[in-house]
Amino acid sequence: GPKVLQIPSHQIIDMGQMVTLNCDPVSNHLYFYWYKQILGQQMEFLVNFYNGKVMEKSKLFKDQFSVERPDGSYFTLKIQPTALEDSAVYFCASSFDWGNTLYFGAGTRLSVL
Amino acid sequence: AEKVIQVWSTASRQEGEELTLDCSYETSQVLYHLFWYKHLLSGEMVFLIRQTSSSTAKERSGRYSVVFQKSLKSISLIISALQPDDSGKYFCALWERSNYNVLYFGSGTKLTVEP
C-alpha cells in the first residue's frame, strides 16, 4: 500500500532540548496527522493539518508543539522545549481526503531523558 | 468514555486456524467508518480493511474479512488460514462524520500465531 516515511526511527534527547520529527507523506495526499502512543497504550490523536493550516488539535497538543509543511517538503512536528512526558512513539499519517483511509508511517520513538 | 473497545488484549492460535478479533464502538453519528490496522514488529502500522456504516456489503480483502453488526455497534475482523507472519498487534479504529477529522483507536489485541 501507500507508504509514509518517518525520520528518524528513534531519537534520544535531553529534557528541555528541541526536537523535530520528520514525515514524508504519501505524495498525492492532502491531509496530514500526528498521533502519539505511549508504551502499552492506545494511539491518540494530536493534530491534523490541511492546506498549510492546523485544522484540529487535541488537548495533548501542548503549546510547546508545532507543525508545518513548508513548500510541500517534510511534514514536521516540533517540540520545544521537550519534557519527560513527551517520551512516546509519534506516528505520522496522511490521507487523500476528509474521511479517507489514513496511511501511517512506522513511527518515531522519542526518548526524553 | 472510550469510543472504541477491544476487550481482548492478547490472543494466540496455531498456524492454519481462523481467528476472530472483536471490537465495539460508540457513536451517535449516522455516517462513520471503521478500520482495522495491524502494527508490525518493525513499527509499521498497516491498513487492513475498512467498513463504512452505510454499506451492507461484507467487506473482504484477501484473508481478512469483517462481520459488521451495526445495531450492536460491533465489528469483528476475521483472519483465515493464519500464518506466523500474522503475528502482531491489531487495532480497531473509528472515524465519525462530524466536525472533527479524527480517528479513534482501540487499545489493540496482540496476536501470536504459532507454527
PDB file of C-alpha atoms in Angstrom:
ATOM      1  CA  GLY A   1       0.000   0.000   0.000  1.00  0.00           C
ATOM      2  CA  PRO A   2       0.945   3.685   0.016  1.00  0.00           C
ATOM      3  CA  LYS A   3       3.981   4.461   2.131  1.00  0.00           C
ATOM      4  CA  VAL A   4       4.561   7.158   4.693  1.00  0.00           C
ATOM      5  CA  LEU A   5       8.171   7.551   5.747  1.00  0.00           C
ATOM      6  CA  GLN A   6       9.263   8.830   9.134  1.00  0.00           C
ATOM      7  CA  ILE A   7      12.735  10.030  10.008  1.00  0.00           C
ATOM      8  CA  PRO A   8      14.397   9.239  12.351  1.00  0.00           C
ATOM      9  CA  SER A   9      13.069   5.951  13.724  1.00  0.00           C
ATOM     10  CA  HIS A  10      14.459   6.707  17.167  1.00  0.00           C
ATOM     11  CA  GLN A  11      15.517   9.985  18.754  1.00  0.00           C
ATOM     12  CA  ILE A  12      17.071  10.404  22.183  1.00  0.00           C
ATOM     13  CA  ILE A  13      17.334  13.896  23.632  1.00  0.00           C
ATOM     14  CA  ASP A  14      17.744  15.633  26.941  1.00  0.00           C
ATOM     15  CA  MET A  15      14.786  17.286  28.594  1.00  0.00           C
ATOM     16  CA  GLY A  16      14.469  20.912  27.594  1.00  0.00           C
ATOM     17  CA  GLN A  17      16.002  20.438  24.162  1.00  0.00           C
ATOM     18  CA  MET A  18      14.156  20.977  20.913  1.00  0.00           C
ATOM     19  CA  VAL A  19      13.319  18.064  18.653  1.00  0.00           C
ATOM     20  CA  THR A  20      11.902  17.892  15.136  1.00  0.00           C
ATOM     21  CA  LEU A  21      10.245  14.767  13.856  1.00  0.00           C
ATOM     22  CA  ASN A  22      10.047  14.421  10.101  1.00  0.00           C
ATOM     23  CA  CYS A  23       7.407  12.794   7.968  1.00  0.00           C
ATOM     24  CA  ASP A  24       7.289  12.231   4.219  1.00  0.00           C
ATOM     25  CA  PRO A  25       3.588  11.627   3.498  1.00  0.00           C
ATOM     26  CA  VAL A  26       2.056   9.843   0.524  1.00  0.00           C
ATOM     27  CA  SER A  27       2.703  12.067  -2.481  1.00  0.00           C
ATOM     28  CA  ASN A  28      -0.859  12.966  -3.536  1.00  0.00           C
ATOM     29  CA  HIS A  29      -2.330  13.155  -0.046  1.00  0.00           C
ATOM     30  CA  LEU A  30      -3.700  16.434   1.231  1.00  0.00           C
ATOM     31  CA  TYR A  31      -4.380  15.786   4.921  1.00  0.00           C
ATOM     32  CA  PHE A  32      -1.643  15.112   7.438  1.00  0.00           C
ATOM     33  CA  TYR A  33      -1.786  13.906  11.004  1.00  0.00           C
ATOM     34  CA  TRP A  34       0.297  13.204  14.082  1.00  0.00           C
ATOM     35  CA  TYR A  35      -0.683  10.585  16.630  1.00  0.00           C
ATOM     36  CA  LYS A  36       1.035   9.739  19.917  1.00  0.00           C
ATOM     37  CA  GLN A  37       1.349   6.332  21.516  1.00  0.00           C
ATOM     38  CA  ILE A  38       2.750   5.911  24.972  1.00  0.00           C
ATOM     39  CA  LEU A  39       4.148   2.416  25.528  1.00  0.00           C
ATOM     40  CA  GLY A  40       1.392  -0.134  26.000  1.00  0.00           C
ATOM     41  CA  GLN A  41      -1.385   2.369  25.489  1.00  0.00           C
ATOM     42  CA  GLN A  42      -3.576   3.218  22.531  1.00  0.00           C
ATOM     43  CA  MET A  43      -2.828   5.687  19.782  1.00  0.00           C
ATOM     44  CA  GLU A  44      -4.136   9.145  20.497  1.00  0.00           C
ATOM     45  CA  PHE A  45      -4.777  11.976  18.091  1.00  0.00           C
ATOM     46  CA  LEU A  46      -2.573  15.027  18.363  1.00  0.00           C
ATOM     47  CA  VAL A  47      -3.247  17.225  15.365  1.00  0.00           C
ATOM     48  CA  ASN A  48      -4.361  17.322  11.746  1.00  0.00           C
ATOM     49  CA  PHE A  49      -3.170  19.697   9.070  1.00  0.00           C
ATOM     50  CA  TYR A  50      -4.594  20.722   5.737  1.00  0.00           C
ATOM     51  CA  ASN A  51      -3.804  23.432   3.220  1.00  0.00           C
ATOM     52  CA  GLY A  52      -0.992  24.803   5.331  1.00  0.00           C
ATOM     53  CA  LYS A  53      -3.038  25.101   8.491  1.00  0.00           C
ATOM     54  CA  VAL A  54      -3.798  23.198  11.660  1.00  0.00           C
ATOM     55  CA  MET A  55      -7.420  22.127  11.395  1.00  0.00           C
ATOM     56  CA  GLU A  56      -7.883  20.403  14.737  1.00  0.00           C
ATOM     57  CA  LYS A  57      -5.738  19.613  17.716  1.00  0.00           C
ATOM     58  CA  SER A  58      -6.322  17.652  20.881  1.00  0.00           C
ATOM     59  CA  LYS A  59      -5.514  18.619  24.441  1.00  0.00           C
ATOM     60  CA  LEU A  60      -2.340  16.535  24.070  1.00  0.00           C
ATOM     61  CA  PHE A  61      -1.064  19.073  21.544  1.00  0.00           C
ATOM     62  CA  LYS A  62       0.578  21.364  24.053  1.00  0.00           C
ATOM     63  CA  ASP A  63       1.763  24.906  23.400  1.00  0.00           C
ATOM     64  CA  GLN A  64       5.284  23.533  23.039  1.00  0.00           C
ATOM     65  CA  PHE A  65       4.200  21.592  19.959  1.00  0.00           C
ATOM     66  CA  SER A  66       4.059  22.963  16.430  1.00  0.00           C
ATOM     67  CA  VAL A  67       3.605  21.515  12.963  1.00  0.00           C
ATOM     68  CA  GLU A  68       4.372  22.725   9.487  1.00  0.00           C
ATOM     69  CA  ARG A  69       4.941  21.565   5.950  1.00  0.00           C
ATOM     70  CA  PRO A  70       6.947  24.221   4.190  1.00  0.00           C
ATOM     71  CA  ASP A  71       6.625  24.130   0.386  1.00  0.00           C
ATOM     72  CA  GLY A  72       5.495  20.527   0.159  1.00  0.00           C
ATOM     73  CA  SER A  73       8.561  19.151   1.882  1.00  0.00           C
ATOM     74  CA  TYR A  74       8.503  17.117   5.075  1.00  0.00           C
ATOM     75  CA  PHE A  75       5.547  17.441   7.403  1.00  0.00           C
ATOM     76  CA  THR A  76       7.210  18.135  10.726  1.00  0.00           C
ATOM     77  CA  LEU A  77       6.326  18.001  14.398  1.00  0.00           C
ATOM     78  CA  LYS A  78       8.489  20.229  16.530  1.00  0.00           C
ATOM     79  CA  ILE A  79       8.572  20.083  20.310  1.00  0.00           C
ATOM     80  CA  GLN A  80      10.305  22.962  22.058  1.00  0.00           C
ATOM     81  CA  PRO A  81      11.150  22.519  24.856  1.00  0.00           C
ATOM     82  CA  THR A  82      10.719  18.798  25.432  1.00  0.00           C
ATOM     83  CA  ALA A  83       9.507  17.321  28.703  1.00  0.00           C
ATOM     84  CA  LEU A  84       9.851  13.825  30.173  1.00  0.00           C
ATOM     85  CA  GLU A  85       6.201  13.063  29.458  1.00  0.00           C
ATOM     86  CA  ASP A  86       6.820  13.639  25.749  1.00  0.00           C
ATOM     87  CA  SER A  87       8.555  10.266  25.597  1.00  0.00           C
ATOM     88  CA  ALA A  88       6.405   8.148  23.284  1.00  0.00           C
ATOM     89  CA  VAL A  89       6.152   6.855  19.749  1.00  0.00           C
ATOM     90  CA  TYR A  90       4.889   9.510  17.357  1.00  0.00           C
ATOM     91  CA  PHE A  91       3.098   8.304  14.270  1.00  0.00           C
ATOM     92  CA  CYS A  92       2.614  10.416  11.193  1.00  0.00           C
ATOM     93  CA  ALA A  93      -0.263   9.671   8.831  1.00  0.00           C
ATOM     94  CA  SER A  94      -1.735  11.079   5.669  1.00  0.00           C
ATOM     95  CA  SER A  95      -4.973  10.751   3.741  1.00  0.00           C
ATOM     96  CA  PHE A  96      -6.189  11.938   0.375  1.00  0.00           C
ATOM     97  CA  ASP A  97      -9.352  13.482   1.670  1.00  0.00           C
ATOM     98  CA  TRP A  98     -11.510  14.018   4.737  1.00  0.00           C
ATOM     99  CA  GLY A  99     -12.710  10.638   5.965  1.00  0.00           C
ATOM    100  CA  ASN A 100     -10.471   8.660   3.649  1.00  0.00           C
ATOM    101  CA  THR A 101      -8.229   5.894   4.897  1.00  0.00           C
ATOM    102  CA  LEU A 102      -5.229   7.106   6.864  1.00  0.00           C
ATOM    103  CA  TYR A 103      -1.887   5.604   5.968  1.00  0.00           C
ATOM    104  CA  PHE A 104       0.661   5.573   8.745  1.00  0.00           C
ATOM    105  CA  GLY A 105       4.401   5.620   8.975  1.00  0.00           C
ATOM    106  CA  ALA A 106       6.436   3.301  11.193  1.00  0.00           C
ATOM    107  CA  GLY A 107       6.678   5.891  13.938  1.00  0.00           C
ATOM    108  CA  THR A 108       9.496   7.772  15.609  1.00  0.00           C
ATOM    109  CA  ARG A 109      10.331   6.634  19.107  1.00  0.00           C
ATOM    110  CA  LEU A 110      11.191   9.715  21.135  1.00  0.00           C
ATOM    111  CA  SER A 111      13.060   9.219  24.380  1.00  0.00           C
ATOM    112  CA  VAL A 112      13.408  12.313  26.564  1.00  0.00           C
ATOM    113  CA  LEU A 113      15.979  11.880  29.313  1.00  0.00           C
TER     114      LEU A 113
ATOM    115  CA  ALA B   1     -15.659   7.086  27.982  1.00  0.00           C
ATOM    116  CA  GLU B   2     -13.755   5.076  25.419  1.00  0.00           C
ATOM    117  CA  LYS B   3     -15.128   5.291  21.907  1.00  0.00           C
ATOM    118  CA  VAL B   4     -13.522   2.059  20.710  1.00  0.00           C
ATOM    119  CA  ILE B   5     -13.173  -1.020  22.868  1.00  0.00           C
ATOM    120  CA  GLN B   6     -11.175  -4.122  22.157  1.00  0.00           C
ATOM    121  CA  VAL B   7     -11.800  -6.466  25.025  1.00  0.00           C
ATOM    122  CA  TRP B   8      -9.064  -8.979  24.369  1.00  0.00           C
ATOM    123  CA  SER B   9      -5.557  -7.663  24.848  1.00  0.00           C
ATOM    124  CA  THR B  10      -3.914 -10.881  23.643  1.00  0.00           C
ATOM    125  CA  ALA B  11      -4.772 -13.923  21.532  1.00  0.00           C
ATOM    126  CA  SER B  12      -2.867 -16.932  20.297  1.00  0.00           C
ATOM    127  CA  ARG B  13      -3.605 -19.517  17.632  1.00  0.00           C
ATOM    128  CA  GLN B  14      -1.939 -22.231  15.646  1.00  0.00           C
ATOM    129  CA  GLU B  15      -0.940 -21.845  12.021  1.00  0.00           C
ATOM    130  CA  GLY B  16      -3.816 -22.662   9.673  1.00  0.00           C
ATOM    131  CA  GLU B  17      -6.558 -21.783  12.147  1.00  0.00           C
ATOM    132  CA  GLU B  18      -9.045 -18.942  11.834  1.00  0.00           C
ATOM    133  CA  LEU B  19      -9.303 -16.054  14.297  1.00  0.00           C
ATOM    134  CA  THR B  20     -11.989 -13.535  15.098  1.00  0.00           C
ATOM    135  CA  LEU B  21     -10.998 -10.257  16.759  1.00  0.00           C
ATOM    136  CA  ASP B  22     -13.821  -8.278  18.309  1.00  0.00           C
ATOM    137  CA  CYS B  23     -14.295  -4.553  18.540  1.00  0.00           C
ATOM    138  CA  SER B  24     -17.161  -2.468  19.854  1.00  0.00           C
ATOM    139  CA  TYR B  25     -17.600   1.244  19.410  1.00  0.00           C
ATOM    140  CA  GLU B  26     -19.702   4.152  20.491  1.00  0.00           C
ATOM    141  CA  THR B  27     -21.037   6.832  18.170  1.00  0.00           C
ATOM    142  CA  SER B  28     -24.141   8.925  17.676  1.00  0.00           C
ATOM    143  CA  GLN B  29     -23.292   9.734  14.065  1.00  0.00           C
ATOM    144  CA  VAL B  30     -25.182   8.174  11.174  1.00  0.00           C
ATOM    145  CA  LEU B  31     -22.183   8.058   8.887  1.00  0.00           C
ATOM    146  CA  TYR B  32     -18.928   6.645  10.124  1.00  0.00           C
ATOM    147  CA  HIS B  33     -16.101   4.394   9.031  1.00  0.00           C
ATOM    148  CA  LEU B  34     -14.421   1.575  10.876  1.00  0.00           C
ATOM    149  CA  PHE B  35     -10.881   0.494  10.155  1.00  0.00           C
ATOM    150  CA  TRP B  36      -8.625  -2.362  11.104  1.00  0.00           C
ATOM    151  CA  TYR B  37      -4.882  -1.810  11.236  1.00  0.00           C
ATOM    152  CA  LYS B  38      -2.019  -4.141  12.027  1.00  0.00           C
ATOM    153  CA  HIS B  39       1.011  -2.914  13.944  1.00  0.00           C
ATOM    154  CA  LEU B  40       4.042  -4.824  12.815  1.00  0.00           C
ATOM    155  CA  LEU B  41       7.128  -5.561  14.916  1.00  0.00           C
ATOM    156  CA  SER B  42       9.002  -3.229  12.566  1.00  0.00           C
ATOM    157  CA  GLY B  43       6.809  -0.408  13.852  1.00  0.00           C
ATOM    158  CA  GLU B  44       4.826  -0.005  10.659  1.00  0.00           C
ATOM    159  CA  MET B  45       1.084   0.446  11.051  1.00  0.00           C
ATOM    160  CA  VAL B  46      -0.551  -1.275   8.101  1.00  0.00           C
ATOM    161  CA  PHE B  47      -4.100  -0.624   6.916  1.00  0.00           C
ATOM    162  CA  LEU B  48      -6.036  -3.873   6.513  1.00  0.00           C
ATOM    163  CA  ILE B  49      -9.694  -3.241   5.804  1.00  0.00           C
ATOM    164  CA  ARG B  50     -12.410  -0.624   6.091  1.00  0.00           C
ATOM    165  CA  GLN B  51     -16.163  -0.764   6.715  1.00  0.00           C
ATOM    166  CA  THR B  52     -18.496   2.137   6.030  1.00  0.00           C
ATOM    167  CA  SER B  53     -21.600   2.416   8.169  1.00  0.00           C
ATOM    168  CA  SER B  54     -23.849   2.871   5.156  1.00  0.00           C
ATOM    169  CA  SER B  55     -22.572  -0.245   3.413  1.00  0.00           C
ATOM    170  CA  THR B  56     -24.237  -3.635   3.719  1.00  0.00           C
ATOM    171  CA  ALA B  57     -21.515  -5.346   1.736  1.00  0.00           C
ATOM    172  CA  LYS B  58     -19.454  -7.930   3.563  1.00  0.00           C
ATOM    173  CA  GLU B  59     -16.035  -6.359   3.236  1.00  0.00           C
ATOM    174  CA  ARG B  60     -13.177  -8.671   2.385  1.00  0.00           C
ATOM    175  CA  SER B  61      -9.546  -8.216   1.485  1.00  0.00           C
ATOM    176  CA  GLY B  62      -7.566 -11.372   0.880  1.00  0.00           C
ATOM    177  CA  ARG B  63      -7.625 -13.443   4.083  1.00  0.00           C
ATOM    178  CA  TYR B  64      -9.218 -10.563   6.005  1.00  0.00           C
ATOM    179  CA  SER B  65     -12.958 -10.122   6.279  1.00  0.00           C
ATOM    180  CA  VAL B  66     -15.268  -8.334   8.683  1.00  0.00           C
ATOM    181  CA  VAL B  67     -18.534  -9.067  10.386  1.00  0.00           C
ATOM    182  CA  PHE B  68     -20.325  -5.762  10.877  1.00  0.00           C
ATOM    183  CA  GLN B  69     -23.231  -5.752  13.331  1.00  0.00           C
ATOM    184  CA  LYS B  70     -24.400  -2.175  13.120  1.00  0.00           C
ATOM    185  CA  SER B  71     -27.269  -2.482  15.588  1.00  0.00           C
ATOM    186  CA  LEU B  72     -24.870  -3.883  18.176  1.00  0.00           C
ATOM    187  CA  LYS B  73     -22.163  -1.356  17.300  1.00  0.00           C
ATOM    188  CA  SER B  74     -19.760  -4.172  16.792  1.00  0.00           C
ATOM    189  CA  ILE B  75     -17.247  -5.062  14.129  1.00  0.00           C
ATOM    190  CA  SER B  76     -15.147  -8.201  14.078  1.00  0.00           C
ATOM    191  CA  LEU B  77     -12.075  -8.898  11.996  1.00  0.00           C
ATOM    192  CA  ILE B  78     -11.739 -12.455  10.761  1.00  0.00           C
ATOM    193  CA  ILE B  79      -8.366 -13.731   9.640  1.00  0.00           C
ATOM    194  CA  SER B  80      -8.465 -17.083   7.885  1.00  0.00           C
ATOM    195  CA  ALA B  81      -5.684 -19.608   7.363  1.00  0.00           C
ATOM    196  CA  LEU B  82      -3.418 -17.976   9.944  1.00  0.00           C
ATOM    197  CA  GLN B  83       0.299 -17.768   9.273  1.00  0.00           C
ATOM    198  CA  PRO B  84       3.122 -16.934  11.695  1.00  0.00           C
ATOM    199  CA  ASP B  85       3.534 -13.597   9.847  1.00  0.00           C
ATOM    200  CA  ASP B  86       0.066 -12.652  11.024  1.00  0.00           C
ATOM    201  CA  SER B  87       1.550 -12.167  14.476  1.00  0.00           C
ATOM    202  CA  GLY B  88       1.339  -8.545  15.547  1.00  0.00           C
ATOM    203  CA  LYS B  89      -0.982  -6.123  17.239  1.00  0.00           C
ATOM    204  CA  TYR B  90      -4.350  -5.411  15.648  1.00  0.00           C
ATOM    205  CA  PHE B  91      -6.127  -2.124  16.175  1.00  0.00           C
ATOM    206  CA  CYS B  92      -9.711  -1.200  15.501  1.00  0.00           C
ATOM    207  CA  ALA B  93     -10.393   2.477  14.750  1.00  0.00           C
ATOM    208  CA  LEU B  94     -13.445   4.682  14.282  1.00  0.00           C
ATOM    209  CA  TRP B  95     -13.891   7.797  12.164  1.00  0.00           C
ATOM    210  CA  GLU B  96     -17.131   9.721  12.578  1.00  0.00           C
ATOM    211  CA  ARG B  97     -18.628  12.195  10.148  1.00  0.00           C
ATOM    212  CA  SER B  98     -18.716  15.183  12.415  1.00  0.00           C
ATOM    213  CA  ASN B  99     -16.837  18.426  12.713  1.00  0.00           C
ATOM    214  CA  TYR B 100     -13.695  16.561  13.589  1.00  0.00           C
ATOM    215  CA  ASN B 101     -11.423  14.638  11.258  1.00  0.00           C
ATOM    216  CA  VAL B 102     -10.134  12.361  13.992  1.00  0.00           C
ATOM    217  CA  LEU B 103      -9.525   8.619  14.091  1.00  0.00           C
ATOM    218  CA  TYR B 104     -10.218   6.998  17.468  1.00  0.00           C
ATOM    219  CA  PHE B 105      -8.298   3.837  18.247  1.00  0.00           C
ATOM    220  CA  GLY B 106      -8.948   0.887  20.489  1.00  0.00           C
ATOM    221  CA  SER B 107      -6.232  -0.455  22.745  1.00  0.00           C
ATOM    222  CA  GLY B 108      -5.363  -3.275  20.364  1.00  0.00           C
ATOM    223  CA  THR B 109      -5.137  -7.069  20.505  1.00  0.00           C
ATOM    224  CA  LYS B 110      -1.735  -8.707  20.332  1.00  0.00           C
ATOM    225  CA  LEU B 111      -1.879 -11.873  18.251  1.00  0.00           C
ATOM    226  CA  THR B 112       0.661 -14.665  18.336  1.00  0.00           C
ATOM    227  CA  VAL B 113       0.479 -17.377  15.682  1.00  0.00           C
ATOM    228  CA  GLU B 114       2.473 -20.490  16.480  1.00  0.00           C
ATOM    229  CA  PRO B 115       3.902 -22.574  13.614  1.00  0.00           C
TER     230      PRO B 115
END
